[in-house]
Amino acid sequence: GTYAGDGVQKVQIAQHVADLEALLLDALPNVLSSSSMDDPNLQNSRPSVVLIAHSFASLAVMKMLEWHPERHLGSDSTNDNPNNDNPNNNHPNNSALPRLAGIAILCGVPPSGNGKMTLRYLRRSLVDSYKITVGFAAKRCIQNADLCRDLFFGGRRPSSQQQDNDNNSSTYLGISDDDVARYQTYFRRDTAATIDLMDLAKQLPSAVVDAEGRAP
């Protein structure tokens, strides 16, 4: 994503959406057009892409489609959704954007946000809820390797092959201690600026959800 800027600690969801649309507008068409230069059937055509979103990125995709469905779902008109509440509502015409051929969401934040999911975790396991809270909200997983391994890599449960061959191994489920330390440096870098949860709460639930806060 775009560098948030010196001293920036919070990024609003509308800024994430603008960042995503800038990628679709500026970066991908250049890549796709250069890869199709030798195919006359693809030249001068509006490209199609499949977006893959994980965790909070799924909310950026959902909000992008909620605010600007006409830009991404096939129409070449310049009219946006007249009922959207996006504060960043200026954009070139739709024909400049790739069409979305599909979207894959992996471990996505629900369209109602994390609130109800957090309550379900709390009812199910106080220990897991505590680990998630201190690991993510307090960013303790950056310093605590065991907590990082528990939250992201399945903990220290050795595989059956390890149990047979090497019970003293520092590698569990294919992830070594060095791997965990390396990922911790990525987490430290990527959490310098985080999503503005107070701003996000004002944008939730998404426009189309059922009574349980799920996408229909």
PDB file of C-alpha atoms in Angstrom, residues 47-128:
ATOM      1  CA  PRO A  47      -8.902  -5.410 -18.567  1.00  0.00           C
ATOM      2  CA  SER A  48     -10.488  -7.650 -15.942  1.00  0.00           C
ATOM      3  CA  VAL A  49      -8.869  -8.536 -12.638  1.00  0.00           C
ATOM      4  CA  VAL A  50      -9.568 -10.763  -9.634  1.00  0.00           C
ATOM      5  CA  LEU A  51      -8.984  -9.162  -6.225  1.00  0.00           C
ATOM      6  CA  ILE A  52      -7.783 -11.303  -3.305  1.00  0.00           C
ATOM      7  CA  ALA A  53      -8.301  -9.639   0.077  1.00  0.00           C
ATOM      8  CA  HIS A  54      -7.272 -10.820   3.543  1.00  0.00           C
ATOM      9  CA  SER A  55      -8.510  -9.665   6.951  1.00  0.00           C
ATOM     10  CA  PHE A  56      -9.132  -5.885   7.115  1.00  0.00           C
ATOM     11  CA  ALA A  57      -8.365  -5.545   3.402  1.00  0.00           C
ATOM     12  CA  SER A  58     -11.692  -7.268   2.780  1.00  0.00           C
ATOM     13  CA  LEU A  59     -13.463  -4.266   4.316  1.00  0.00           C
ATOM     14  CA  ALA A  60     -11.662  -1.962   1.905  1.00  0.00           C
ATOM     15  CA  VAL A  61     -12.918  -4.071  -1.002  1.00  0.00           C
ATOM     16  CA  MET A  62     -16.471  -4.227   0.394  1.00  0.00           C
ATOM     17  CA  LYS A  63     -16.547  -0.470   0.985  1.00  0.00           C
ATOM     18  CA  MET A  64     -15.182   0.197  -2.491  1.00  0.00           C
ATOM     19  CA  LEU A  65     -18.019  -1.821  -4.018  1.00  0.00           C
ATOM     20  CA  GLU A  66     -20.588  -0.349  -1.647  1.00  0.00           C
ATOM     21  CA  TRP A  67     -19.599   3.221  -2.455  1.00  0.00           C
ATOM     22  CA  HIS A  68     -18.804   2.829  -6.161  1.00  0.00           C
ATOM     23  CA  PRO A  69     -20.403  -0.314  -7.643  1.00  0.00           C
ATOM     24  CA  GLU A  70     -20.723   1.293 -11.084  1.00  0.00           C
ATOM     25  CA  ARG A  71     -16.975   1.833 -11.324  1.00  0.00           C
ATOM     26  CA  HIS A  72     -16.029  -1.781 -10.865  1.00  0.00           C
ATOM     27  CA  LEU A  73     -18.907  -4.059 -11.809  1.00  0.00           C
ATOM     28  CA  GLY A  74     -19.210  -3.482 -15.521  1.00  0.00           C
ATOM     29  CA  SER A  75     -20.832  -0.142 -16.364  1.00  0.00           C
ATOM     30  CA  ASP A  76     -18.799   2.372 -18.339  1.00  0.00           C
ATOM     31  CA  SER A  77     -20.945   5.313 -17.248  1.00  0.00           C
ATOM     32  CA  THR A  78     -19.513   8.079 -15.089  1.00  0.00           C
ATOM     33  CA  ASN A  79     -22.330   8.041 -12.538  1.00  0.00           C
ATOM     34  CA  ASP A  80     -21.499   6.794  -9.055  1.00  0.00           C
ATOM     35  CA  ASN A  81     -23.921   5.375  -6.556  1.00  0.00           C
ATOM     36  CA  PRO A  82     -25.965   8.467  -5.606  1.00  0.00           C
ATOM     37  CA  ASN A  83     -26.596   7.119  -2.113  1.00  0.00           C
ATOM     38  CA  ASN A  84     -22.992   6.451  -1.133  1.00  0.00           C
ATOM     39  CA  ASP A  85     -21.383   8.164   1.858  1.00  0.00           C
ATOM     40  CA  ASN A  86     -17.785   8.004   0.691  1.00  0.00           C
ATOM     41  CA  PRO A  87     -15.966  11.205   1.701  1.00  0.00           C
ATOM     42  CA  ASN A  88     -13.524  10.764  -1.197  1.00  0.00           C
ATOM     43  CA  ASN A  89     -16.019  10.797  -4.039  1.00  0.00           C
ATOM     44  CA  ASN A  90     -14.005  12.085  -6.987  1.00  0.00           C
ATOM     45  CA  HIS A  91     -12.635   9.799  -9.665  1.00  0.00           C
ATOM     46  CA  PRO A  92     -12.001   9.570 -13.430  1.00  0.00           C
ATOM     47  CA  ASN A  93     -14.610   7.838 -15.595  1.00  0.00           C
ATOM     48  CA  ASN A  94     -15.235   4.148 -15.115  1.00  0.00           C
ATOM     49  CA  SER A  95     -13.796   3.006 -18.431  1.00  0.00           C
ATOM     50  CA  ALA A  96     -10.304   3.787 -17.107  1.00  0.00           C
ATOM     51  CA  LEU A  97     -10.663   1.163 -14.361  1.00  0.00           C
ATOM     52  CA  PRO A  98     -10.275  -2.594 -14.784  1.00  0.00           C
ATOM     53  CA  ARG A  99     -13.491  -4.554 -14.414  1.00  0.00           C
ATOM     54  CA  LEU A 100     -13.608  -6.892 -11.432  1.00  0.00           C
ATOM     55  CA  ALA A 101     -13.983 -10.444 -12.712  1.00  0.00           C
ATOM     56  CA  GLY A 102     -14.076 -11.843  -9.192  1.00  0.00           C
ATOM     57  CA  ILE A 103     -13.219 -11.295  -5.532  1.00  0.00           C
ATOM     58  CA  ALA A 104     -11.746 -13.802  -3.071  1.00  0.00           C
ATOM     59  CA  ILE A 105     -11.896 -12.929   0.624  1.00  0.00           C
ATOM     60  CA  LEU A 106      -9.687 -14.855   3.056  1.00  0.00           C
ATOM     61  CA  CYS A 107     -10.377 -14.641   6.802  1.00  0.00           C
ATOM     62  CA  GLY A 108     -12.212 -11.408   6.095  1.00  0.00           C
ATOM     63  CA  VAL A 109     -13.550  -8.974   8.665  1.00  0.00           C
ATOM     64  CA  PRO A 110     -17.367  -9.313   8.610  1.00  0.00           C
ATOM     65  CA  PRO A 111     -19.367  -6.456   7.029  1.00  0.00           C
ATOM     66  CA  SER A 112     -20.607  -5.643  10.543  1.00  0.00           C
ATOM     67  CA  GLY A 113     -17.038  -5.287  11.831  1.00  0.00           C
ATOM     68  CA  ASN A 114     -15.250  -7.333  14.487  1.00  0.00           C
ATOM     69  CA  GLY A 115     -17.541  -6.479  17.424  1.00  0.00           C
ATOM     70  CA  LYS A 116     -19.916  -9.462  17.326  1.00  0.00           C
ATOM     71  CA  MET A 117     -17.115 -11.818  16.366  1.00  0.00           C
ATOM     72  CA  THR A 118     -15.103 -10.647  19.399  1.00  0.00           C
ATOM     73  CA  LEU A 119     -18.059 -11.411  21.676  1.00  0.00           C
ATOM     74  CA  ARG A 120     -18.335 -14.900  20.195  1.00  0.00           C
ATOM     75  CA  TYR A 121     -14.637 -15.495  20.910  1.00  0.00           C
ATOM     76  CA  LEU A 122     -15.115 -14.225  24.461  1.00  0.00           C
ATOM     77  CA  ARG A 123     -17.956 -16.665  25.112  1.00  0.00           C
ATOM     78  CA  ARG A 124     -16.015 -19.524  23.579  1.00  0.00           C
ATOM     79  CA  SER A 125     -12.605 -19.065  25.205  1.00  0.00           C
ATOM     80  CA  LEU A 126     -11.313 -16.472  27.656  1.00  0.00           C
ATOM     81  CA  VAL A 127      -7.734 -17.615  26.984  1.00  0.00           C
ATOM     82  CA  ASP A 128      -8.030 -17.162  23.212  1.00  0.00           C
TER      83      ASP A 128
END
